Short mmCIF file of C-alpha atoms in Angstrom, two decimals:
data_model
loop_
_atom_site.label_atom_id
_atom_site.label_comp_id
_atom_site.label_asym_id
_atom_site.label_seq_id
_atom_site.Cartn_x
_atom_site.Cartn_y
_atom_site.Cartn_z
CA MET A 42 20.22 18.14 -66.66
CA LYS A 43 18.50 18.45 -63.29
CA ALA A 44 16.87 15.09 -63.90
CA GLN A 45 20.32 13.61 -64.47
CA LEU A 46 21.47 15.20 -61.24
CA ARG A 47 18.59 13.69 -59.31
CA GLU A 48 19.38 10.32 -60.80
CA LEU A 49 22.98 10.72 -59.84
CA ASN A 50 21.96 11.66 -56.31
CA LYS A 51 19.89 8.51 -56.09
CA ASP A 52 22.82 6.44 -57.33
CA MET A 53 25.17 7.96 -54.81
CA SER A 54 22.79 7.53 -51.92
CA ALA A 55 22.31 3.96 -53.04
CA LEU A 56 26.04 3.38 -52.96
CA ALA A 57 26.65 5.04 -49.60
CA PRO A 58 25.14 2.45 -47.22
CA LEU A 59 27.07 -0.40 -48.90
CA SER A 60 30.17 -1.48 -47.02
CA PRO A 61 33.50 -0.74 -48.71
CA PHE A 62 34.39 -4.42 -49.07
CA ALA A 63 31.21 -5.23 -50.92
CA LEU A 64 32.13 -2.76 -53.61
CA TRP A 65 35.25 -4.67 -54.50
CA ASP A 66 33.12 -7.06 -56.59
CA GLU A 67 33.11 -6.46 -60.32
CA CYS A 68 29.32 -6.53 -60.62
CA SER A 69 28.72 -4.04 -57.83
CA ALA A 70 31.32 -1.71 -59.34
CA GLN A 71 29.04 -1.26 -62.35
CA PRO A 72 26.96 1.53 -60.84
CA ALA A 73 30.18 3.39 -60.02
CA ILE A 74 31.31 3.23 -63.65
CA MET A 75 27.88 4.42 -64.71
CA ALA A 76 28.11 7.19 -62.19
CA SER A 77 31.50 8.27 -63.51
CA ARG A 78 30.11 8.38 -67.05
CA VAL A 79 27.23 10.51 -65.86
CA LEU A 80 29.71 12.71 -64.08
CA VAL A 81 31.67 13.22 -67.28
CA GLN A 82 28.49 14.19 -69.05
CA CYS A 83 27.52 16.52 -66.27
CA VAL A 84 30.85 18.34 -66.33
CA ARG A 85 30.70 18.88 -70.06
CA SER A 86 27.18 20.23 -70.01
CA PHE A 87 27.19 22.31 -66.83
CA THR A 88 28.09 25.98 -67.08
CA GLN A 89 26.05 27.66 -64.34
CA PRO A 90 27.90 28.39 -61.10
CA SER A 91 25.08 27.17 -58.84
CA ALA A 92 25.05 23.86 -60.65
CA ARG A 93 28.82 23.78 -60.27
CA VAL A 94 28.51 24.01 -56.50
CA ILE A 95 26.08 21.08 -56.41
CA PHE A 96 28.35 19.22 -58.75
CA GLU A 97 31.38 19.74 -56.53
CA ASN A 98 29.45 18.36 -53.58
CA ILE A 99 28.65 15.31 -55.63
CA THR A 100 32.25 14.82 -56.73
CA ALA A 101 33.33 15.13 -53.10
CA ARG A 102 30.86 12.47 -52.06
CA ALA A 103 31.65 10.32 -55.08
CA ALA A 104 35.36 10.50 -54.44
CA ALA A 105 34.74 9.41 -50.85
CA VAL A 106 33.19 6.13 -52.03
CA PRO A 107 35.85 3.42 -52.36
CA VAL A 108 35.53 1.35 -55.54
CA ALA A 109 37.25 -1.60 -57.17
CA ASN A 110 38.43 0.37 -60.15
CA GLN A 111 39.04 3.25 -57.87
CA ARG A 112 41.95 4.43 -59.96
CA HIS A 113 39.68 4.94 -62.97
CA PHE A 114 37.01 6.61 -60.92
CA SER A 115 39.20 8.95 -58.97
CA PHE A 116 41.14 9.77 -62.11
CA ASN A 117 37.89 10.74 -63.77
CA ALA A 118 36.84 12.73 -60.77
CA CYS A 119 40.22 14.45 -60.64
CA SER A 120 40.20 15.21 -64.33
CA GLN A 121 36.68 16.54 -64.03
CA ARG A 122 37.68 18.69 -61.13
CA LYS A 123 40.73 19.87 -63.06
CA ALA A 124 38.59 20.54 -66.13
CA LEU A 125 36.18 22.39 -63.90
CA THR A 126 38.81 24.51 -62.22
CA SER A 127 40.72 25.15 -65.43
CA HIS A 128 37.47 26.30 -66.93
CA THR A 129 37.00 28.77 -64.10
CA LYS A 130 40.56 30.05 -63.94
CA VAL A 131 41.35 30.54 -67.61
CA SER A 132 43.63 33.48 -66.99
CA SER A 133 45.93 31.83 -64.40
CA PRO A 134 48.75 30.81 -66.79
CA LEU A 135 48.63 34.31 -68.25
CA ALA A 136 48.66 35.80 -64.76
CA GLN A 137 51.79 33.83 -63.97
CA LEU A 138 53.50 35.16 -67.09
CA CYS A 139 53.08 38.85 -66.33
CA ARG A 140 55.04 40.09 -63.34
CA GLN A 141 53.59 42.75 -61.09
CA TYR A 142 55.51 45.79 -59.91
CA GLY A 143 54.55 48.35 -57.33
CA ASP A 144 54.42 51.90 -58.64
CA LEU A 145 52.38 55.08 -58.51
CA PRO A 146 49.65 55.57 -61.13
CA PRO A 147 51.00 57.17 -64.32
CA LEU A 148 50.86 60.95 -64.52
CA THR A 149 48.85 62.73 -67.17
CA LEU A 150 48.54 66.45 -67.82
CA ASP A 151 45.00 66.42 -66.45
CA THR A 152 45.93 64.69 -63.21
CA ILE A 153 48.87 67.05 -62.70
CA ARG A 154 46.64 70.06 -63.26
CA GLU A 155 44.01 68.69 -60.87
CA ARG A 156 46.55 68.06 -58.15
CA VAL A 157 48.18 71.46 -58.58
CA LEU A 158 44.82 73.25 -58.35
CA TYR A 159 43.83 71.09 -55.38
CA VAL A 160 46.98 72.03 -53.47
CA LEU A 161 46.44 75.69 -54.33
CA LYS A 162 42.85 75.58 -53.12
CA LEU A 163 44.06 74.14 -49.81
CA TYR A 164 46.40 77.10 -49.33
CA ASP A 165 44.58 79.48 -47.04
CA LYS A 166 45.79 82.72 -48.56
CA ILE A 167 44.31 81.95 -51.97
CA ASN A 168 40.70 82.72 -52.78
CA PRO A 169 39.42 79.59 -54.57
CA GLU A 170 36.96 81.50 -56.73
CA LYS A 171 39.65 83.67 -58.25
CA LEU A 172 41.91 80.73 -58.97
CA THR A 173 42.31 79.82 -62.64
CA GLY A 174 45.02 78.13 -64.61
CA ALA A 175 46.54 81.41 -65.69
CA SER A 176 46.17 83.49 -62.53
CA HIS A 177 49.49 85.09 -61.62
CA PHE A 178 50.37 84.58 -57.95
CA ILE A 179 51.73 88.06 -57.33
CA LYS A 180 49.75 90.20 -59.76
CA ASP A 181 46.33 88.51 -59.73
CA LEU A 182 46.13 86.68 -56.43
CA GLY A 183 47.91 89.32 -54.36
CA LEU A 184 50.49 87.02 -52.82
CA ASP A 185 54.12 87.94 -52.20
CA SER A 186 57.35 86.16 -52.96
CA LEU A 187 57.45 84.39 -49.59
CA ASP A 188 54.03 82.88 -50.33
CA GLN A 189 55.26 81.84 -53.74
CA VAL A 190 58.16 80.02 -52.08
CA GLU A 191 55.69 78.26 -49.79
CA ILE A 192 53.49 77.27 -52.72
CA ILE A 193 56.44 75.77 -54.59
CA MET A 194 57.45 73.86 -51.44
CA ALA A 195 53.91 72.48 -51.22
CA MET A 196 54.18 71.36 -54.86
CA GLU A 197 57.47 69.63 -54.02
CA ASP A 198 55.73 67.79 -51.19
CA GLU A 199 52.80 66.83 -53.39
CA PHE A 200 54.78 65.45 -56.31
CA GLY A 201 57.70 64.09 -54.32
CA PHE A 202 60.67 65.67 -56.10
CA GLU A 203 62.79 68.74 -55.41
CA ILE A 204 62.52 71.89 -57.50
CA PRO A 205 65.80 73.86 -57.58
CA ASP A 206 65.82 77.53 -56.56
CA ALA A 207 66.64 79.00 -59.94
CA GLU A 208 63.63 77.40 -61.59
CA ALA A 209 61.34 77.68 -58.61
CA GLU A 210 61.37 81.47 -58.55
CA LYS A 211 60.27 81.65 -62.18
CA LEU A 212 57.04 79.68 -61.67
CA MET A 213 54.38 82.33 -61.26
CA THR A 214 51.14 80.76 -62.51
CA PRO A 215 49.54 77.33 -62.02
CA GLN A 216 49.88 76.65 -65.74
CA GLU A 217 53.63 77.22 -65.54
CA ILE A 218 53.86 74.82 -62.62
CA VAL A 219 51.92 72.16 -64.54
CA GLN A 220 54.21 72.67 -67.56
CA PHE A 221 57.34 72.44 -65.43
CA ILE A 222 56.24 69.25 -63.71
CA ALA A 223 55.22 67.72 -67.03
CA ASP A 224 58.67 68.56 -68.41
CA LYS A 225 60.41 67.08 -65.43
CA LYS A 226 58.34 63.93 -65.35
CA ASP A 227 58.32 63.37 -69.13
CA VAL A 228 54.56 63.56 -69.50
CA TYR A 229 53.61 64.08 -73.14
CA GLU A 230 50.19 64.38 -74.64
CA MET B 267 73.72 107.59 -73.87
CA ALA B 268 70.29 106.00 -74.09
CA ALA B 269 67.99 106.38 -71.15
CA SER B 270 67.62 103.40 -68.87
CA ARG B 271 64.85 101.09 -70.11
CA LEU B 272 64.18 99.58 -66.72
CA PRO B 273 60.79 100.36 -65.14
CA PRO B 274 61.01 102.62 -62.10
CA ALA B 275 59.92 99.87 -59.69
CA ALA B 276 62.84 97.63 -60.66
CA LEU B 277 65.34 96.84 -57.94
CA SER B 278 68.97 97.74 -58.14
CA LEU B 279 71.43 94.91 -58.47
CA LYS B 280 72.28 94.93 -54.77
CA GLN B 281 68.64 94.90 -53.80
CA PHE B 282 67.95 92.14 -56.26
CA LEU B 283 70.78 90.03 -54.85
CA GLN B 284 69.62 90.65 -51.32
CA ARG B 285 66.10 89.63 -52.23
CA GLN B 286 67.48 86.42 -53.69
CA LYS B 287 69.43 85.77 -50.49
CA VAL B 288 66.33 86.23 -48.36
CA LEU B 289 64.26 83.91 -50.50
CA CYS B 290 67.04 81.32 -50.58
CA LEU B 291 67.29 81.47 -46.79
CA TYR B 292 63.55 81.03 -46.45
CA ARG B 293 63.56 78.05 -48.78
CA THR B 294 66.48 76.37 -47.03
CA LEU B 295 64.83 76.95 -43.69
CA LEU B 296 61.58 75.36 -44.85
CA ARG B 297 63.48 72.39 -46.29
CA THR B 298 65.37 71.89 -43.03
CA ILE B 299 62.17 72.12 -41.02
CA ARG B 300 60.72 69.37 -43.20
CA LEU B 301 63.36 67.02 -41.80
CA VAL B 302 62.26 67.49 -38.20
CA PRO B 303 60.84 64.16 -36.99
CA ASN B 304 58.08 65.43 -34.72
CA GLU B 305 54.92 66.66 -36.49
CA ALA B 306 53.95 69.21 -33.83
CA ASP B 307 57.48 70.65 -33.77
CA ARG B 308 57.42 70.93 -37.51
CA GLN B 309 54.21 72.94 -37.52
CA TYR B 310 55.44 75.19 -34.73
CA LEU B 311 58.69 75.88 -36.55
CA THR B 312 57.02 76.59 -39.89
CA SER B 313 54.60 79.04 -38.30
CA TRP B 314 57.51 80.65 -36.41
CA ALA B 315 59.55 81.03 -39.61
CA ARG B 316 56.57 82.37 -41.54
CA ASP B 317 55.78 84.97 -38.86
CA GLU B 318 59.39 86.10 -38.56
CA PHE B 319 59.81 86.64 -42.26
CA LYS B 320 56.44 88.28 -42.69
CA ARG B 321 57.04 90.64 -39.77
CA ASN B 322 60.31 91.87 -41.19
CA SER B 323 59.24 91.92 -44.81
CA GLY B 324 58.68 95.68 -44.67
CA ALA B 325 62.33 96.53 -43.93
CA LYS B 326 63.92 98.68 -46.61
CA GLU B 327 67.43 99.54 -45.43
CA GLU B 328 70.17 97.42 -46.79
CA ASP B 329 72.00 97.10 -43.47
CA THR B 330 68.88 96.02 -41.57
CA ILE B 331 68.15 93.41 -44.17
CA ARG B 332 71.71 92.13 -44.07
CA MET B 333 71.62 91.88 -40.28
CA MET B 334 68.36 89.98 -40.33
CA VAL B 335 69.65 87.63 -43.02
CA SER B 336 72.73 86.78 -40.95
CA GLN B 337 70.54 86.23 -37.89
CA GLY B 338 68.36 83.91 -39.95
CA ASN B 339 71.46 82.04 -41.07
CA LEU B 340 72.49 81.55 -37.46
CA HIS B 341 69.08 80.14 -36.63
CA LEU B 342 69.28 77.84 -39.64
CA GLN B 343 72.71 76.53 -38.65
CA GLU B 344 71.53 75.90 -35.11
CA LEU B 345 68.55 73.98 -36.41
CA GLN B 346 70.74 71.91 -38.71
CA ARG B 347 73.15 71.10 -35.88
CA THR B 348 70.30 70.02 -33.61
CA LEU B 349 68.88 67.80 -36.34
CA GLN B 350 72.24 66.15 -36.91
CA LEU B 351 72.59 65.47 -33.19
CA ALA B 352 69.09 64.05 -33.07
CA LYS B 353 69.79 61.79 -36.04
CA SER B 354 73.01 60.31 -34.67
#
């Protein structure tokens, strides 16, 4: 393959100094046809990306050379380039089919629990060592009802939806909060 | 008549309702403070509210609590009016 490339390079460099008008002859167009055939072979056999870069340079130079049967040649070069690019971007038609929407990552029970415990650890009145999933705010952690209100407000801020008063005052452990949020957000596992 | 099954530390109905009023006021106050546009003002107001409620959390008499709740309501209404003016 590399030998073919070197040959091709020689051909191209041989063509370059010739004036454009000279190449309009049938006989001098022969090397161009040969070159296009070699190009076709090269495209089919090349798979490495480094070789592809060299190849694209060659196609750029080859396309710049005006030839008698330029339509054939450029068509070949275009089809090769198209074949090359379609080989690289296989997923593009699929990518066009699926539409993309902006949204938050989906909630799972584990992520909810992590976020709830993270917010609780940030609260300065809670001792992080004593904090477990089942630790009661008032009985175990020694907080009072005002702190519980603050904690529920922090959960509202974290998860972005309002928790009504009647339900908020019943949430007394982190596990209950996780359960409530999972119920509200339809998170099943 | 059967003896009352409630534990001795349970609140009477009036006390229970008052407690609910206090907590509701605190929650509404915190929600209103959340709407304040300036970050520094927000933090100042939350710390002010927290200190006020904590300082008076020891009050036991019904009348004192009622007075403080109505004062808190006045503060809340003033804050809401200021926010509405600021928004318009």
